[in-house]
Every structure is written in C-alpha cells, then in structure tokens.
Amino acid sequence: MAELNPQPIELETRTFTVVQLLDEVRRGRVRLPSFQRRFRWSDEDRRQLFDSLQHGYPVGTLLLARGAAPAGQVALAGFFQQVPAAPDVLWVVDGQQRLATLAMAMVEDHSGGYRPIYFDINTDKFILGLRRRAPAPEWIPARVLLSSAALNRWLREANLSDALNDRADQIAARLREYKVPAYLVPYDGQNDAVLQQIFARTNRRARWPSCSAWT
C-alpha cells in the first residue's frame, strides 16, 4: 500500500460498555469498511472472549472511524441487519472479531454455524453448547444476559435457587457493564485510504504481534 502524507488526525478516546456497543449494533450504527477481512475466530476464541469479560481481563482497544454511511446491510459474522443511511456511524477498523462475537451471541441468537455460548451457573464458567442437543437446565444462553428483563424471565422459568439467581444477576451485570476502551478516528465516509493504512499497520503480526491478538 502506498504511503500517504495526510494532515495529522485528531483522535478521540472513550470507553463503551458492552451494552452501549451492542445498542449501537442493534441500531445499525456499527459498519464494516470494504477492506475488512472475514470473520475468522474459532468457537473457542469466542468462548474465551466471554471468559475474559467475566474475569475482568483486558480484551484490547477498539479502533473505530466516525463518519457517514449509506443504506445497506451490516454483516458481523452470523449477525445480519438491513440498515438505513446515517450521518454518524462507527466504522470498525480494528475489533471486528470481538464485536461480531458479542453481536452473534447476545443480540438475539445469530450463532449460525458456530456453537452457541452459555454460562453454566453450576460451574461458574462460560461454555460452548452442543450441536443438535438441548442445553442443560442450568446453562444460561448468552443472549439473555444482555437484558435484565430477558434474564428474569429465563430465571423464573428455570426455577433455580435464590443463590443461583443472585449469581446469574452478578454475571449479567458484569458483562453488561464491562468497559471497552476505543480510539475514534474522524472519517468522511468516502476515502478510506487512511483507514486502510491504519488497519494494515495495527495488524502487522511480525512487528506488533500483541496488537492483533484480539482483532
């Protein structure tokens, strides 16, 4: 890729909770630039992201470009949604694998060909569901952890002990309130050459292997 000589850009830094990020996804305000690669995480990669969120481990910084976007279809791995044109959306330069994993598992259930993710309340661990087999009664689907109302409905139907109900509430709150740091880059919605250069640099495994661990 040819080197560019743009004017210095003004980076904005902020944090998003998981709830805020997925609300942006649901509203169609998260888009993928055309140069983004395909989703490539394994089921175990996806499970480990939830495990890291549960334990409060850092999961890396998102790199997002803020700018206009046309109407179209958002495709985050197994999550698809038709979205209108918008003047101010978040284009994912670095962090697609993480955002797609959260969207697939927690915005309804869009796991598709991937194994669904559950929280096993007995073992206090996130686990992968079994294909073509019903989950155990104590396995809470990741999709109900995003909403207090959805979780409460699930818990009433499961008829678990008060102690297990309390534990479920704690885990759900921890996931929803987990804060993900992000850099925001201004973007005109037209020329993505600078974004491509930033993407290429942050994903050079040989030079900066730690930068691409959670892309």
XYZ file of N, CA, C and O in Angstrom:
860
model
N 0.845 -1.192 0.000
C 0.000 0.000 0.000
C 0.876 1.236 0.000
O 1.845 1.329 0.764
N 0.580 2.200 -0.878
C 1.382 3.405 -0.967
C 1.289 4.211 0.319
O 0.243 4.280 0.959
N 2.413 4.830 0.672
C 2.423 5.672 1.853
C 1.636 6.958 1.585
O 1.672 7.526 0.491
N 0.940 7.431 2.572
C 0.166 8.657 2.447
C 0.819 9.736 3.295
O 1.576 9.455 4.228
N 0.527 10.973 2.976
C 1.038 12.091 3.750
C -0.117 12.998 4.153
O -0.193 14.160 3.751
N -1.042 12.460 4.938
C -2.200 13.262 5.328
C -1.854 14.228 6.445
O -0.813 14.124 7.081
N -2.759 15.162 6.676
C -2.626 16.013 7.845
C -2.835 15.153 9.090
O -3.554 14.151 9.058
N -2.192 15.522 10.207
C -2.401 14.748 11.433
C -3.882 14.679 11.782
O -4.602 15.669 11.633
N -4.324 13.531 12.225
C -5.722 13.380 12.596
C -5.893 13.579 14.095
O -4.952 13.373 14.874
N -7.062 13.992 14.477
C -7.373 14.211 15.887
C -8.106 12.989 16.423
O -9.259 12.729 16.062
N -7.431 12.217 17.252
C -8.035 11.026 17.837
C -8.894 11.394 19.045
O -8.507 12.232 19.856
N -10.032 10.751 19.144
C -10.865 10.852 20.339
C -10.766 9.529 21.077
O -10.764 8.461 20.456
N -10.636 9.574 22.374
C -10.605 8.351 23.169
C -11.827 8.321 24.079
O -12.211 9.347 24.644
N -12.426 7.150 24.196
C -13.563 6.983 25.094
C -13.724 5.501 25.415
O -13.010 4.664 24.866
N -14.620 5.211 26.312
C -14.934 3.816 26.621
C -16.412 3.564 26.324
O -17.243 4.466 26.443
N -16.682 2.320 25.921
C -18.050 1.865 25.703
C -18.299 0.677 26.632
O -17.456 -0.216 26.738
N -19.449 0.636 27.277
C -19.830 -0.603 27.940
C -20.293 -1.592 26.869
O -20.609 -1.196 25.734
N -20.334 -2.855 27.223
C -20.826 -3.864 26.283
C -22.258 -3.538 25.862
O -22.621 -3.671 24.689
N -23.083 -3.074 26.799
C -24.462 -2.700 26.468
C -24.477 -1.580 25.439
O -25.245 -1.619 24.462
N -23.638 -0.580 25.613
C -23.598 0.542 24.666
C -23.157 0.085 23.275
O -23.732 0.494 22.266
N -22.135 -0.765 23.223
C -21.665 -1.264 21.929
C -22.763 -2.028 21.203
O -22.989 -1.836 20.002
N -23.439 -2.911 21.912
C -24.458 -3.723 21.264
C -25.710 -2.912 20.941
O -26.433 -3.256 19.998
N -25.953 -1.854 21.685
C -27.043 -0.954 21.312
C -26.716 -0.257 19.995
O -27.600 -0.080 19.139
N -25.457 0.122 19.801
C -25.038 0.724 18.529
C -25.193 -0.286 17.397
O -25.622 0.056 16.290
N -24.838 -1.547 17.649
C -25.012 -2.590 16.635
C -26.487 -2.736 16.280
O -26.869 -2.762 15.101
N -27.326 -2.839 17.282
C -28.762 -3.044 17.061
C -29.396 -1.890 16.282
O -30.309 -2.095 15.480
N -28.900 -0.694 16.500
C -29.429 0.492 15.821
C -28.837 0.679 14.423
O -29.184 1.631 13.729
N -27.950 -0.228 14.015
C -27.350 -0.118 12.685
C -26.255 0.916 12.595
O -25.899 1.361 11.507
N -25.679 1.288 13.734
C -24.658 2.335 13.752
C -23.247 1.776 13.805
O -22.286 2.529 14.018
N -23.083 0.463 13.617
C -21.758 -0.144 13.509
C -21.634 -0.746 12.121
O -22.456 -1.580 11.722
N -20.638 -0.314 11.363
C -20.463 -0.767 9.982
C -19.049 -1.318 9.781
O -18.122 -0.961 10.526
N -18.880 -2.131 8.747
C -17.568 -2.662 8.388
C -17.095 -2.036 7.085
O -17.818 -2.078 6.084
N -15.891 -1.468 7.056
C -15.349 -0.971 5.792
C -15.144 -2.124 4.804
O -15.006 -3.292 5.212
N -15.087 -1.802 3.536
C -14.985 -2.840 2.499
C -13.690 -3.639 2.584
O -13.640 -4.781 2.140
N -12.648 -3.051 3.163
C -11.358 -3.755 3.210
C -11.264 -4.739 4.371
O -10.283 -5.474 4.488
N -12.265 -4.774 5.243
C -12.196 -5.690 6.390
C -12.184 -7.146 5.915
O -12.881 -7.526 4.982
N -11.403 -7.964 6.593
C -11.332 -9.386 6.267
C -12.528 -10.131 6.853
O -13.313 -9.572 7.612
N -12.623 -11.380 6.515
C -13.741 -12.192 7.004
C -13.550 -12.542 8.474
O -12.449 -12.531 9.004
N -14.669 -12.880 9.107
C -14.613 -13.358 10.490
C -13.846 -14.670 10.525
O -14.092 -15.576 9.726
N -12.908 -14.805 11.437
C -12.055 -15.994 11.428
C -11.828 -16.619 12.804
O -11.040 -17.542 12.943
N -12.521 -16.125 13.811
C -12.331 -16.724 15.123
C -12.964 -18.113 15.190
O -13.997 -18.378 14.575
N -12.344 -18.964 15.991
C -12.902 -20.285 16.257
C -13.935 -20.183 17.380
O -14.055 -19.149 18.050
N -14.669 -21.273 17.595
C -15.628 -21.291 18.709
C -14.918 -21.068 20.035
O -15.432 -20.371 20.916
N -13.737 -21.646 20.201
C -13.013 -21.487 21.456
C -12.544 -20.041 21.639
O -12.560 -19.507 22.756
N -12.133 -19.377 20.564
C -11.792 -17.952 20.651
C -12.984 -17.163 21.182
O -12.846 -16.278 22.034
N -14.167 -17.474 20.658
C -15.375 -16.765 21.063
C -15.674 -17.011 22.539
O -16.017 -16.089 23.288
N -15.536 -18.259 22.962
C -15.790 -18.584 24.371
C -14.809 -17.847 25.282
O -15.176 -17.333 26.346
N -13.542 -17.785 24.865
C -12.537 -17.140 25.699
C -12.776 -15.642 25.846
O -12.413 -15.052 26.866
N -13.378 -15.013 24.840
C -13.717 -13.596 24.996
C -14.679 -13.423 26.164
O -14.500 -12.536 27.005
N -15.706 -14.259 26.235
C -16.665 -14.159 27.337
C -16.001 -14.489 28.671
O -16.312 -13.869 29.696
N -15.095 -15.438 28.662
C -14.365 -15.772 29.882
C -13.545 -14.577 30.358
O -13.490 -14.278 31.558
N -12.916 -13.871 29.421
C -12.131 -12.689 29.784
C -13.018 -11.585 30.346
O -12.656 -10.921 31.320
N -14.182 -11.378 29.726
C -15.111 -10.378 30.243
C -15.557 -10.742 31.657
O -15.653 -9.877 32.537
N -15.828 -12.014 31.886
C -16.267 -12.464 33.205
C -15.213 -12.162 34.272
O -15.545 -11.733 35.382
N -13.949 -12.361 33.925
C -12.875 -12.194 34.903
C -12.294 -10.782 34.924
O -11.385 -10.494 35.703
N -12.820 -9.911 34.068
C -12.324 -8.537 34.058
C -10.982 -8.381 33.393
O -10.287 -7.374 33.623
N -10.583 -9.344 32.562
C -9.314 -9.242 31.852
C -9.431 -8.206 30.735
O -10.511 -8.034 30.151
N -8.331 -7.540 30.381
C -8.382 -6.624 29.228
C -8.584 -7.403 27.933
O -8.024 -8.485 27.754
N -9.374 -6.859 27.030
C -9.643 -7.529 25.752
C -9.208 -6.667 24.568
O -9.635 -6.888 23.445
N -8.343 -5.694 24.829
C -7.814 -4.874 23.744
C -8.649 -3.633 23.504
O -9.774 -3.503 23.979
N -8.071 -2.719 22.739
C -8.705 -1.447 22.418
C -9.322 -1.489 21.028
O -8.686 -1.961 20.082
N -10.539 -1.013 20.893
C -11.175 -0.912 19.584
C -10.638 0.304 18.842
O -10.267 1.305 19.459
N -10.608 0.214 17.527
C -10.275 1.358 16.686
C -11.448 1.570 15.746
O -11.752 0.725 14.900
N -12.137 2.688 15.926
C -13.366 2.971 15.191
C -13.233 4.303 14.453
O -12.625 5.247 14.968
N -13.781 4.364 13.253
C -13.816 5.610 12.496
C -15.239 6.148 12.508
O -16.180 5.405 12.227
N -15.386 7.413 12.824
C -16.723 8.010 12.932
C -17.002 8.840 11.682
O -16.244 9.745 11.344
N -18.090 8.489 10.982
C -18.431 9.220 9.779
C -19.747 8.756 9.187
O -20.444 7.919 9.764
N -20.073 9.274 8.021
C -21.340 8.961 7.368
C -21.310 7.584 6.726
O -20.246 7.028 6.455
N -22.512 7.034 6.468
C -22.617 5.716 5.839
C -23.906 5.635 5.028
O -24.932 6.182 5.432
N -23.875 4.927 3.891
C -25.091 4.757 3.093
C -25.966 3.647 3.666
O -25.550 2.910 4.571
N -27.158 3.513 3.130
C -28.012 2.378 3.492
C -27.379 1.096 2.963
O -26.627 1.107 1.993
N -27.664 -0.006 3.621
C -27.093 -1.273 3.181
C -27.334 -2.363 4.199
O -28.260 -2.268 5.014
N -26.496 -3.386 4.157
C -26.611 -4.499 5.090
C -25.367 -4.574 5.956
O -24.247 -4.566 5.451
N -25.576 -4.612 7.267
C -24.486 -4.848 8.201
C -24.310 -6.353 8.334
O -25.283 -7.087 8.551
N -23.079 -6.805 8.189
C -22.787 -8.229 8.342
C -21.643 -8.380 9.330
O -20.498 -8.052 9.029
N -21.965 -8.828 10.538
C -20.959 -9.109 11.554
C -20.983 -10.605 11.807
O -21.728 -11.096 12.658
N -20.176 -11.339 11.014
C -20.183 -12.807 11.075
C -21.609 -13.313 10.891
O -22.213 -13.067 9.861
N -22.207 -13.956 11.888
C -23.549 -14.503 11.740
C -24.663 -13.504 11.969
O -25.838 -13.847 11.848
N -24.327 -12.259 12.309
C -25.338 -11.238 12.570
C -25.529 -10.391 11.316
O -24.588 -9.781 10.807
N -26.767 -10.336 10.795
C -27.088 -9.560 9.598
C -28.254 -8.624 9.905
O -29.193 -9.003 10.602
N -28.176 -7.405 9.318
C -29.254 -6.448 9.545
C -29.255 -5.409 8.435
O -28.204 -4.876 8.070
N -30.441 -5.133 7.875
C -30.579 -4.047 6.908
C -30.619 -2.730 7.678
O -31.349 -2.601 8.667
N -29.839 -1.757 7.221
C -29.736 -0.502 7.956
C -29.908 0.681 7.007
O -29.564 0.609 5.829
N -30.444 1.787 7.510
C -30.631 2.982 6.674
C -29.346 3.793 6.588
O -28.383 3.558 7.333
N -29.340 4.782 5.700
C -28.237 5.730 5.649
C -28.194 6.519 6.954
O -29.228 6.752 7.590
N -26.999 6.903 7.361
C -26.849 7.634 8.620
C -25.656 8.579 8.514
O -24.662 8.255 7.851
N -25.728 9.741 9.163
C -24.644 10.721 9.066
C -23.486 10.464 10.021
O -22.417 11.039 9.866
N -23.704 9.620 11.021
C -22.688 9.470 12.071
C -22.705 8.037 12.590
O -23.429 7.716 13.524
N -21.898 7.168 11.966
C -21.827 5.773 12.386
C -20.405 5.450 12.807
O -19.488 6.262 12.667
N -20.215 4.240 13.303
C -18.902 3.777 13.744
C -18.412 2.685 12.795
O -18.975 1.586 12.764
N -17.397 3.005 12.018
C -16.788 2.036 11.107
C -15.696 1.279 11.858
O -14.817 1.887 12.475
N -15.732 -0.045 11.815
C -14.810 -0.862 12.601
C -13.507 -1.052 11.830
O -13.437 -1.813 10.856
N -12.458 -0.366 12.276
C -11.137 -0.524 11.681
C -10.410 -1.689 12.343
O -9.780 -2.508 11.676
N -10.482 -1.773 13.654
C -9.846 -2.869 14.379
C -10.759 -3.276 15.536
O -11.112 -2.435 16.366
N -11.167 -4.544 15.565
C -12.050 -5.030 16.616
C -13.227 -5.815 16.081
O -14.143 -6.153 16.839
N -13.208 -6.135 14.778
C -14.340 -6.842 14.171
C -14.625 -8.175 14.867
O -15.788 -8.511 15.122
N -13.580 -8.948 15.168
C -13.797 -10.278 15.735
C -14.508 -10.187 17.089
O -15.419 -10.961 17.387
N -14.109 -9.210 17.888
C -14.733 -9.046 19.206
C -16.189 -8.596 19.088
O -17.081 -9.144 19.735
N -16.413 -7.576 18.260
C -17.779 -7.062 18.123
C -18.705 -8.088 17.493
O -19.862 -8.237 17.898
N -18.204 -8.818 16.491
C -19.025 -9.848 15.860
C -19.368 -10.951 16.849
O -20.496 -11.455 16.875
N -18.408 -11.333 17.677
C -18.656 -12.370 18.681
C -19.748 -11.937 19.655
O -20.667 -12.707 19.971
N -19.683 -10.698 20.119
C -20.703 -10.196 21.038
C -22.067 -10.108 20.355
O -23.083 -10.502 20.931
N -22.082 -9.605 19.121
C -23.356 -9.460 18.412
C -23.996 -10.810 18.140
O -25.211 -10.980 18.321
N -23.205 -11.779 17.693
C -23.752 -13.106 17.395
C -24.373 -13.742 18.618
O -25.432 -14.360 18.552
N -23.694 -13.612 19.757
C -24.123 -14.338 20.956
C -25.187 -13.606 21.759
O -26.017 -14.246 22.404
N -25.184 -12.255 21.719
C -26.001 -11.519 22.670
C -27.137 -10.703 22.061
O -28.070 -10.335 22.769
N -27.068 -10.379 20.773
C -28.194 -9.690 20.139
C -29.071 -10.772 19.529
O -28.889 -11.185 18.398
N -29.995 -11.259 20.309
C -30.751 -12.466 19.976
C -29.754 -13.617 19.841
O -28.796 -13.680 20.566
N -29.989 -14.526 18.891
C -29.053 -15.649 18.712
C -28.766 -15.778 17.230
O -29.586 -16.273 16.460
N -27.591 -15.330 16.839
C -27.189 -15.377 15.441
C -25.933 -16.233 15.297
O -25.060 -15.938 14.495
N -25.823 -17.292 16.101
C -24.608 -18.106 16.080
C -24.451 -18.882 14.785
O -23.343 -19.239 14.394
N -25.562 -19.145 14.078
C -25.474 -19.814 12.782
C -24.703 -21.115 12.854
O -25.049 -22.025 13.606
N -23.617 -21.196 12.075
C -22.806 -22.412 12.064
C -21.863 -22.538 13.243
O -21.162 -23.538 13.375
N -21.852 -21.501 14.106
C -20.984 -21.554 15.281
C -21.765 -22.112 16.475
O -22.984 -22.003 16.544
N -21.029 -22.689 17.400
C -21.692 -23.254 18.572
C -22.179 -22.131 19.490
O -21.476 -21.141 19.695
N -23.385 -22.261 20.035
C -23.905 -21.225 20.935
C -23.104 -21.177 22.228
O -22.491 -22.174 22.645
N -23.122 -20.024 22.861
C -22.377 -19.815 24.104
C -23.354 -19.726 25.267
O -24.380 -19.046 25.185
N -23.024 -20.410 26.341
C -23.846 -20.416 27.550
C -22.979 -20.102 28.756
O -21.754 -20.298 28.739
N -23.641 -19.655 29.823
C -22.984 -19.568 31.122
C -23.519 -20.699 31.981
O -24.719 -20.767 32.252
N -22.628 -21.618 32.380
C -23.014 -22.740 33.240
C -22.979 -22.241 34.677
O -21.908 -22.038 35.258
N -24.152 -22.030 35.231
C -24.228 -21.406 36.547
C -23.743 -22.335 37.656
O -23.372 -21.886 38.737
N -23.693 -23.632 37.395
C -23.190 -24.572 38.402
C -21.672 -24.558 38.490
O -21.095 -24.639 39.574
N -21.004 -24.471 37.335
C -19.535 -24.478 37.324
C -18.948 -23.072 37.295
O -17.729 -22.909 37.394
N -19.820 -22.044 37.132
C -19.380 -20.654 37.102
C -18.448 -20.389 35.917
O -17.470 -19.654 36.037
N -18.782 -20.991 34.758
C -17.925 -20.843 33.580
C -18.772 -20.656 32.326
O -19.892 -21.168 32.235
N -18.200 -19.932 31.364
C -18.797 -19.881 30.031
C -18.387 -21.123 29.261
O -17.228 -21.552 29.324
N -19.351 -21.701 28.560
C -19.111 -22.946 27.842
C -19.726 -22.858 26.448
O -20.545 -21.993 26.170
N -19.312 -23.794 25.600
C -19.878 -23.905 24.260
C -20.983 -24.943 24.270
O -20.821 -26.027 24.844
N -22.109 -24.612 23.659
C -23.202 -25.563 23.576
C -22.885 -26.702 22.628
O -21.924 -26.650 21.842
N -23.680 -27.722 22.705
C -23.510 -28.897 21.856
C -24.458 -28.804 20.670
O -25.638 -28.485 20.831
N -23.960 -29.080 19.494
C -24.801 -29.022 18.304
C -25.866 -30.117 18.354
O -25.606 -31.256 18.732
N -27.082 -29.732 17.967
C -28.212 -30.664 17.874
C -28.495 -31.362 19.200
O -28.964 -32.495 19.238
N -28.206 -30.682 20.288
C -28.515 -31.261 21.595
C -28.988 -30.142 22.513
O -28.382 -29.069 22.557
N -30.063 -30.396 23.244
C -30.622 -29.377 24.127
C -29.634 -29.057 25.253
O -28.935 -29.946 25.753
N -29.560 -27.782 25.668
C -28.665 -27.428 26.772
C -29.176 -27.955 28.100
O -30.363 -28.229 28.258
N -28.272 -28.061 29.044
C -28.656 -28.452 30.400
C -29.502 -27.340 31.027
O -29.382 -26.171 30.641
N -30.351 -27.658 31.988
C -31.237 -26.656 32.586
C -30.504 -25.484 33.234
O -31.051 -24.392 33.340
N -29.254 -25.713 33.663
C -28.511 -24.658 34.355
C -27.617 -23.852 33.410
O -26.813 -23.044 33.857
N -27.743 -24.060 32.111
C -26.939 -23.311 31.149
C -27.737 -22.086 30.691
O -28.772 -22.218 30.022
N -27.255 -20.912 31.032
C -27.948 -19.676 30.658
C -27.451 -19.222 29.287
O -26.257 -18.988 29.107
N -28.339 -19.053 28.295
C -27.901 -18.573 26.982
C -27.308 -17.171 27.083
O -27.842 -16.310 27.787
N -26.211 -16.951 26.390
C -25.564 -15.631 26.434
C -26.523 -14.532 26.002
O -26.447 -13.407 26.500
N -27.460 -14.852 25.102
C -28.358 -13.823 24.569
C -29.273 -13.238 25.639
O -29.746 -12.102 25.474
N -29.550 -13.964 26.728
C -30.445 -13.396 27.746
C -29.679 -12.575 28.779
O -30.292 -11.901 29.604
N -28.349 -12.609 28.737
C -27.565 -11.876 29.727
C -27.512 -10.383 29.443
O -27.156 -9.594 30.313
N -27.859 -9.975 28.230
C -27.782 -8.560 27.870
C -28.928 -7.753 28.460
O -28.797 -6.551 28.655
N -30.040 -8.393 28.760
C -31.228 -7.692 29.217
C -31.679 -8.223 30.569
O -31.862 -9.433 30.736
N -31.897 -7.326 31.519
C -32.394 -7.742 32.842
C -33.759 -8.409 32.721
O -34.031 -9.419 33.385
N -34.621 -7.858 31.860
C -35.962 -8.428 31.701
C -35.882 -9.835 31.123
O -36.575 -10.751 31.594
N -35.046 -10.024 30.100
C -34.910 -11.350 29.486
C -34.324 -12.350 30.472
O -34.765 -13.504 30.547
N -33.335 -11.917 31.239
C -32.732 -12.811 32.229
C -33.742 -13.176 33.306
O -33.842 -14.353 33.706
N -34.514 -12.212 33.785
C -35.505 -12.505 34.826
C -36.555 -13.494 34.334
O -36.985 -14.380 35.089
N -36.991 -13.352 33.069
C -37.947 -14.314 32.516
C -37.334 -15.701 32.472
O -37.993 -16.694 32.828
N -36.072 -15.782 32.037
C -35.407 -17.080 31.949
C -35.271 -17.710 33.340
O -35.518 -18.913 33.512
N -34.906 -16.913 34.327
C -34.708 -17.439 35.674
C -36.023 -17.922 36.283
O -36.057 -18.937 37.001
N -37.116 -17.205 36.014
C -38.419 -17.655 36.529
C -38.783 -19.015 35.955
O -39.270 -19.898 36.670
N -38.538 -19.183 34.664
C -38.865 -20.458 34.021
C -37.934 -21.579 34.499
O -38.350 -22.729 34.608
N -36.672 -21.234 34.777
C -35.711 -22.251 35.212
C -35.954 -22.682 36.652
O -35.572 -23.796 37.048
N -36.574 -21.803 37.460
C -36.907 -22.128 38.850
C -35.671 -22.576 39.633
O -35.662 -23.618 40.293
N -34.639 -21.743 39.593
C -33.399 -22.052 40.301
C -33.447 -21.515 41.726
O -34.345 -20.760 42.095
N -32.451 -21.880 42.510
C -32.384 -21.397 43.887
C -32.067 -19.902 43.906
O -31.560 -19.330 42.937
N -32.337 -19.277 45.050
C -32.045 -17.851 45.184
C -30.560 -17.569 45.001
O -30.177 -16.546 44.412
N -29.723 -18.474 45.507
C -28.276 -18.275 45.389
C -27.835 -18.286 43.930
O -27.022 -17.454 43.506
N -28.392 -19.202 43.135
C -28.040 -19.264 41.720
C -28.617 -18.073 40.955
O -27.991 -17.543 40.035
N -29.811 -17.638 41.333
C -30.387 -16.432 40.726
C -29.496 -15.215 40.962
O -29.258 -14.405 40.056
N -29.000 -15.082 42.199
C -28.123 -13.964 42.527
C -26.835 -14.029 41.710
O -26.339 -13.002 41.233
N -26.307 -15.245 41.553
C -25.077 -15.399 40.784
C -25.306 -15.028 39.322
O -24.472 -14.376 38.702
N -26.430 -15.412 38.781
C -26.753 -15.064 37.396
C -26.842 -13.554 37.229
O -26.340 -12.999 36.242
N -27.476 -12.873 38.187
C -27.578 -11.411 38.126
C -26.195 -10.761 38.160
O -25.930 -9.784 37.446
N -25.308 -11.304 38.977
C -23.955 -10.748 39.094
C -23.182 -10.886 37.784
O -22.533 -9.930 37.326
N -23.248 -12.058 37.179
C -22.523 -12.287 35.934
C -23.078 -11.406 34.818
O -22.328 -10.804 34.038
N -24.399 -11.323 34.738
C -25.016 -10.499 33.699
C -24.613 -9.039 33.861
O -24.285 -8.363 32.872
N -24.632 -8.539 35.087
C -24.255 -7.142 35.321
C -22.791 -6.914 34.965
O -22.436 -5.876 34.392
N -21.943 -7.868 35.283
C -20.515 -7.726 34.981
C -20.292 -7.631 33.474
O -19.520 -6.800 33.002
N -20.989 -8.468 32.715
C -20.845 -8.427 31.260
C -21.387 -7.118 30.694
O -20.732 -6.471 29.873
N -22.581 -6.744 31.107
C -23.214 -5.543 30.553
C -22.397 -4.293 30.841
O -22.323 -3.379 30.014
N -21.782 -4.223 32.024
C -21.099 -3.009 32.450
C -19.605 -3.005 32.128
O -18.920 -2.002 32.387
N -19.099 -4.103 31.559
C -17.680 -4.164 31.210
C -17.365 -3.025 30.239
O -18.066 -2.812 29.250
N -16.280 -2.297 30.494
C -15.925 -1.136 29.681
C -14.792 -1.471 28.716
O -13.739 -1.950 29.128
N -15.042 -1.208 27.433
C -14.069 -1.463 26.384
C -13.508 -0.127 25.906
O -14.272 0.736 25.465
N -12.185 0.071 25.987
C -11.613 1.335 25.503
C -11.609 1.391 23.981
O -11.534 0.364 23.308
N -11.690 2.598 23.442
C -11.724 2.758 21.985
C -11.065 4.066 21.571
O -11.139 5.069 22.284
N -10.407 4.002 20.424
C -9.961 5.208 19.718
C -10.986 5.500 18.632
O -11.408 4.589 17.911
N -11.360 6.756 18.474
C -12.274 7.170 17.404
C -11.530 8.093 16.449
O -10.948 9.105 16.862
N -11.552 7.731 15.166
C -10.875 8.485 14.122
C -11.923 9.182 13.263
O -12.911 8.554 12.866
N -11.765 10.459 12.939
C -12.726 11.112 12.046
C -12.633 10.526 10.640
O -11.552 10.177 10.161
N -13.779 10.402 9.969
C -13.842 9.744 8.660
C -14.906 10.430 7.815
O -16.014 10.674 8.292
N -14.564 10.719 6.541
C -15.521 11.424 5.689
C -16.519 10.501 5.009
O -17.395 10.958 4.272
N -16.396 9.192 5.234
C -17.329 8.244 4.637
C -17.060 7.967 3.174
O -17.807 7.219 2.539
N -16.003 8.532 2.627
C -15.710 8.383 1.208
C -14.347 7.729 0.979
O -14.260 6.610 0.490
N -13.298 8.430 1.346
C -11.934 7.967 1.072
C -11.418 7.167 2.261
O -11.144 7.725 3.319
N -11.289 5.850 2.072
C -10.852 5.016 3.201
C -9.368 4.655 3.127
O -8.922 3.730 3.803
N -8.580 5.392 2.327
C -7.161 5.072 2.184
C -6.421 5.185 3.518
O -5.583 4.339 3.852
N -6.720 6.228 4.295
C -6.064 6.383 5.587
C -6.479 5.252 6.522
O -5.656 4.681 7.247
N -7.764 4.889 6.501
C -8.223 3.790 7.354
C -7.536 2.489 6.978
O -7.178 1.686 7.846
N -7.350 2.253 5.686
C -6.662 1.036 5.243
C -5.224 1.022 5.741
O -4.712 -0.029 6.144
N -4.585 2.153 5.723
C -3.207 2.205 6.197
C -3.144 1.941 7.700
O -2.273 1.202 8.178
N -4.059 2.545 8.447
C -4.099 2.295 9.891
C -4.354 0.819 10.165
O -3.701 0.200 11.023
N -5.301 0.246 9.420
C -5.626 -1.174 9.588
C -4.406 -2.038 9.317
O -4.087 -2.972 10.073
N -3.692 -1.759 8.223
C -2.521 -2.555 7.866
C -1.445 -2.469 8.943
O -0.818 -3.479 9.295
N -1.247 -1.301 9.481
C -0.192 -1.130 10.484
C -0.536 -1.809 11.811
O 0.329 -2.381 12.459
N -1.787 -1.718 12.220
C -2.159 -2.325 13.503
C -2.259 -3.841 13.414
O -2.381 -4.511 14.431
N -2.211 -4.389 12.203
C -2.340 -5.838 12.054
C -1.088 -6.493 11.488
O -1.141 -7.587 10.938
N 0.051 -5.845 11.638
C 1.314 -6.458 11.249
C 1.768 -7.393 12.357
O 2.349 -6.983 13.353
N 1.491 -8.661 12.197
C 1.795 -9.640 13.245
C 3.285 -9.716 13.550
O 3.695 -9.879 14.696
N 4.096 -9.656 12.530
C 5.527 -9.846 12.746
C 6.126 -8.731 13.600
O 6.996 -8.955 14.423
N 5.628 -7.491 13.389
C 6.215 -6.366 14.100
C 5.540 -6.112 15.428
O 6.175 -5.849 16.434
N 4.195 -6.160 15.454
C 3.446 -5.905 16.676
C 2.481 -7.052 16.946
O 1.274 -6.907 16.795
N 2.939 -8.236 17.342
C 2.029 -9.369 17.496
C 0.937 -9.148 18.510
O -0.163 -9.661 18.374
N 1.207 -8.355 19.549
C 0.179 -8.163 20.569
C -0.985 -7.342 20.058
O -2.080 -7.411 20.590
N -0.759 -6.523 19.014
C -1.834 -5.659 18.522
C -2.941 -6.440 17.841
O -4.071 -5.998 17.784
N -2.618 -7.597 17.271
C -3.609 -8.332 16.502
C -4.222 -9.494 17.261
O -5.009 -10.253 16.716
N -3.859 -9.638 18.520
C -4.333 -10.810 19.256
C -5.845 -10.843 19.393
O -6.447 -11.909 19.442
N -6.481 -9.646 19.480
C -7.929 -9.609 19.678
C -8.649 -8.872 18.561
O -9.691 -8.278 18.782
N -8.101 -8.881 17.327
C -8.726 -8.133 16.247
C -10.000 -8.787 15.768
O -10.257 -9.940 16.015
